[in-house]
GROMACS .gro file of C-alpha atoms in nm:
model
  193
    1MET     CA    1   1.786  -0.960   1.460
    2THR     CA    2   2.013  -0.821   1.726
    3ASN     CA    3   2.014  -1.072   2.009
    4VAL     CA    4   1.786  -1.291   1.801
    5ARG     CA    5   1.654  -1.575   2.004
    6ARG     CA    6   1.378  -1.814   1.921
    7LYS     CA    7   1.056  -1.674   2.062
    8ASN     CA    8   0.688  -1.724   2.001
    9TRP     CA    9   0.495  -1.489   1.779
   10GLU     CA   10   0.251  -1.285   1.987
   11ASN     CA   11  -0.067  -1.143   1.830
   12GLU     CA   12   0.075  -0.789   1.824
   13ASP     CA   13   0.388  -0.917   1.641
   14SER     CA   14   0.172  -1.091   1.383
   15GLU     CA   15  -0.044  -0.781   1.346
   16ALA     CA   16   0.266  -0.566   1.289
   17LEU     CA   17   0.391  -0.811   1.025
   18ILE     CA   18   0.056  -0.809   0.846
   19ARG     CA   19   0.032  -0.428   0.860
   20ALA     CA   20   0.381  -0.377   0.721
   21TRP     CA   21   0.390  -0.667   0.471
   22ASP     CA   22   0.290  -0.467   0.162
   23ASP     CA   23   0.436  -0.132   0.268
   24ILE     CA   24   0.790  -0.234   0.362
   25GLY     CA   25   0.846  -0.493   0.091
   26SER     CA   26   1.166  -0.644   0.232
   27ILE     CA   27   1.198  -0.958   0.441
   28THR     CA   28   1.536  -0.841   0.570
   29ILE     CA   29   1.406  -0.503   0.685
   30LEU     CA   30   1.098  -0.659   0.844
   31ALA     CA   31   1.323  -0.905   1.028
   32ILE     CA   32   1.542  -0.624   1.162
   33LEU     CA   33   1.245  -0.413   1.273
   34LEU     CA   34   1.071  -0.709   1.438
   35ASN     CA   35   1.396  -0.833   1.597
   36ARG     CA   36   1.357  -1.171   1.427
   37SER     CA   37   1.553  -1.378   1.178
   38SER     CA   38   1.462  -1.356   0.810
   39SER     CA   39   1.356  -1.720   0.809
   40SER     CA   40   1.127  -1.661   1.109
   41VAL     CA   41   0.956  -1.372   0.925
   42GLN     CA   42   0.915  -1.579   0.608
   43THR     CA   43   0.772  -1.873   0.803
   44GLN     CA   44   0.525  -1.657   0.995
   45ALA     CA   45   0.417  -1.479   0.676
   46SER     CA   46   0.345  -1.819   0.523
   47ARG     CA   47   0.152  -1.933   0.831
   48LEU     CA   48  -0.057  -1.616   0.823
   49GLY     CA   49  -0.131  -1.675   0.457
   50LEU     CA   50   0.021  -1.344   0.347
   51PRO     CA   51   0.041  -1.309  -0.032
   52ARG     CA   52   0.364  -1.399  -0.208
   53ARG     CA   53   0.582  -1.114  -0.320
   54LYS     CA   54   0.548  -1.047  -0.689
   55ASP     CA   55   0.693  -0.701  -0.734
   56GLY     CA   56   1.066  -0.678  -0.756
   57LEU     CA   57   1.129  -1.048  -0.814
   58GLN     CA   58   1.316  -0.972  -1.134
   59LYS     CA   59   1.533  -0.723  -0.946
   60HIS     CA   60   1.596  -0.972  -0.668
   61ARG     CA   61   1.663  -1.291  -0.861
   62LYS     CA   62   1.877  -1.152  -1.139
   63ARG     CA   63   2.232  -1.293  -1.139
   64TRP     CA   64   2.507  -1.050  -1.041
   65SER     CA   65   2.780  -0.984  -1.296
   66ARG     CA   66   3.135  -0.898  -1.187
   67SER     CA   67   3.094  -0.541  -1.307
   68GLU     CA   68   2.774  -0.508  -1.100
   69GLU     CA   69   2.955  -0.641  -0.796
   70ARG     CA   70   3.229  -0.379  -0.846
   71LEU     CA   71   2.961  -0.110  -0.882
   72LEU     CA   72   2.798  -0.240  -0.566
   73ASP     CA   73   3.126  -0.207  -0.375
   74LYS     CA   74   3.161   0.154  -0.495
   75SER     CA   75   2.799   0.227  -0.406
   76ILE     CA   76   2.849   0.082  -0.057
   77ASP     CA   77   3.153   0.308  -0.009
   78LEU     CA   78   2.958   0.614  -0.130
   79ASN     CA   79   2.648   0.534   0.077
   80THR     CA   80   2.814   0.458   0.410
   81ASP     CA   81   2.812   0.741   0.662
   82GLU     CA   82   3.085   0.839   0.910
   83ALA     CA   83   2.941   0.606   1.173
   84GLY     CA   84   2.969   0.309   0.935
   85ARG     CA   85   2.593   0.287   0.872
   86VAL     CA   86   2.494   0.171   0.523
   87HIS     CA   87   2.208   0.348   0.339
   88ILE     CA   88   2.063   0.030   0.186
   89TYR     CA   89   1.763   0.198   0.019
   90GLU     CA   90   1.992   0.439  -0.168
   91ILE     CA   91   2.211   0.151  -0.285
   92ALA     CA   92   1.907  -0.050  -0.401
   93LYS     CA   93   1.782   0.250  -0.595
   94GLU     CA   94   2.123   0.316  -0.758
   95MET     CA   95   2.173  -0.052  -0.847
   96ASN     CA   96   1.811  -0.104  -0.962
   97ARG     CA   97   1.788  -0.405  -0.729
   98SER     CA   98   1.558  -0.499  -0.444
   99VAL     CA   99   1.656  -0.415  -0.088
  100ASP     CA  100   1.668  -0.789  -0.016
  101ALA     CA  101   1.908  -0.847  -0.307
  102ILE     CA  102   2.142  -0.582  -0.165
  103ALA     CA  103   2.099  -0.722   0.187
  104ASN     CA  104   2.192  -1.071   0.064
  105LYS     CA  105   2.510  -0.935  -0.093
  106LEU     CA  106   2.592  -0.745   0.226
  107LEU     CA  107   2.528  -1.062   0.425
  108ASP     CA  108   2.779  -1.242   0.201
  109LYS     CA  109   3.025  -0.964   0.269
  110PHE     CA  110   2.976  -0.934   0.647
  111GLY     CA  111   2.865  -1.292   0.717
  112ASP     CA  112   2.633  -1.229   1.011
  113GLU     CA  113   2.267  -1.118   1.033
  114GLU     CA  114   2.325  -0.950   1.368
  115LEU     CA  115   2.610  -0.739   1.228
  116LEU     CA  116   2.401  -0.657   0.923
  117ALA     CA  117   2.119  -0.535   1.150
  118GLU     CA  118   2.363  -0.304   1.327
  119ILE     CA  119   2.509  -0.145   1.014
  120LEU     CA  120   2.195  -0.094   0.805
  121LEU     CA  121   2.041   0.251   0.819
  122ILE     CA  122   1.664   0.220   0.792
  123PRO     CA  123   1.483   0.550   0.724
  124GLN     CA  124   1.234   0.665   0.989
  125GLU     CA  125   0.944   0.663   0.741
  126ILE     CA  126   1.006   0.290   0.690
  127ARG     CA  127   1.023   0.232   1.068
  128ASP     CA  128   0.694   0.422   1.109
  129LYS     CA  129   0.515   0.175   0.881
  130LEU     CA  130   0.547  -0.087   1.153
  131LYS     CA  131   0.356   0.120   1.409
  132SER     CA  132  -0.007   0.047   1.486
  133PRO     CA  133  -0.265   0.234   1.276
  134LYS     CA  134  -0.375   0.427   1.587
  135ALA     CA  135  -0.021   0.557   1.631
  136ARG     CA  136   0.005   0.677   1.270
  137THR     CA  137  -0.157   1.006   1.176
  138GLY     CA  138  -0.280   1.164   0.856
  139GLU     CA  139  -0.292   0.833   0.676
  140ARG     CA  140  -0.659   0.749   0.644
  141GLN     CA  141  -0.813   0.843   0.313
  142TYR     CA  142  -1.181   0.919   0.343
  143ALA     CA  143  -1.433   0.881   0.065
  144LYS     CA  144  -1.548   1.196  -0.107
  145GLN     CA  145  -1.891   1.319  -0.009
  146GLY     CA  146  -2.155   1.104  -0.176
  147GLU     CA  147  -1.902   0.833  -0.269
  148VAL     CA  148  -1.965   0.488  -0.128
  149ARG     CA  149  -1.672   0.252  -0.082
  150ASP     CA  150  -1.721  -0.117  -0.032
  151THR     CA  151  -1.415  -0.236   0.157
  152ARG     CA  152  -1.550  -0.584   0.229
  153ALA     CA  153  -1.378  -0.736  -0.075
  154LYS     CA  154  -1.047  -0.574   0.013
  155PRO     CA  155  -0.773  -0.811   0.136
  156LYS     CA  156  -0.670  -0.712   0.486
  157MET     CA  157  -0.603  -0.837   0.835
  158ARG     CA  158  -0.915  -0.974   1.004
  159ASP     CA  159  -0.976  -1.162   1.327
  160CYS     CA  160  -1.074  -1.526   1.289
  161MET     CA  161  -1.437  -1.579   1.389
  162THR     CA  162  -1.343  -1.904   1.563
  163CYS     CA  163  -1.021  -1.837   1.756
  164ARG     CA  164  -1.010  -1.454   1.736
  165SER     CA  165  -0.645  -1.451   1.624
  166PRO     CA  166  -0.550  -1.213   1.341
  167PHE     CA  167  -0.487  -1.354   0.994
  168TRP     CA  168  -0.455  -1.231   0.636
  169SER     CA  169  -0.799  -1.245   0.475
  170GLU     CA  170  -0.861  -1.217   0.101
  171GLY     CA  171  -1.198  -1.050   0.164
  172ALA     CA  172  -1.512  -1.055   0.379
  173HIS     CA  173  -1.589  -1.404   0.249
  174ASN     CA  174  -1.272  -1.531   0.423
  175ARG     CA  175  -1.335  -1.503   0.798
  176ILE     CA  176  -1.190  -1.830   0.935
  177CYS     CA  177  -0.812  -1.874   0.957
  178ASP     CA  178  -0.643  -2.173   0.792
  179LYS     CA  179  -0.554  -2.325   1.130
  180CYS     CA  180  -0.920  -2.336   1.236
  181LYS     CA  181  -1.027  -2.460   0.893
  182ARG     CA  182  -0.784  -2.752   0.920
  183ALA     CA  183  -0.892  -2.826   1.278
  184CYS     CA  184  -1.259  -2.837   1.178
  185GLU     CA  185  -1.222  -3.028   0.849
  186GLY     CA  186  -1.337  -3.358   0.999
  187ASP     CA  187  -1.604  -3.204   1.224
  188GLU     CA  188  -1.940  -3.254   1.049
  189SER     CA  189  -2.118  -3.020   1.291
  190MET     CA  190  -1.924  -2.726   1.148
  191GLY     CA  191  -2.062  -2.772   0.796
  192GLU     CA  192  -1.884  -2.685   0.474
  193TRP     CA  193  -1.639  -2.393   0.456
   0.00000   0.00000   0.00000
């Protein structure tokens, strides 16, 4: 979001978004880490067919009372370090609100996404979730000896069998991206999807 300019989404950017979508859980934080606008992240998530966010909607959409806004101001004061960096995760936890709900209030207060990106303190463990799986260590959970895991039905990022671009797949049965499906809808030689 700092120096945000309109730019195309490269495959590695899309892969990073898909990898971090469930783990990070905040459009605002993803936008900051990917150096994109929130609307760009939301649009790309929709294009990739990433699942809608269900957890935390009640925390995010709940109307703010005046007393909660006063508590938020106090929490911001308590959770801002000497350098002026705001610990947004601590505030969200204290207020029992989503990180995006807090970010939206901070955006109202500061008025600029670029400034917000500069003042938010994002913990390193959150930043690490954006790294490629090869760069992360100690994360893979192996099956116990004798246990067989069928991961084919698991939703995850897969490469489209037609165009080879990554997309969010609901399982092994879903191997063609929506873009290719739409392009081939009228082509009888492709058969039924």
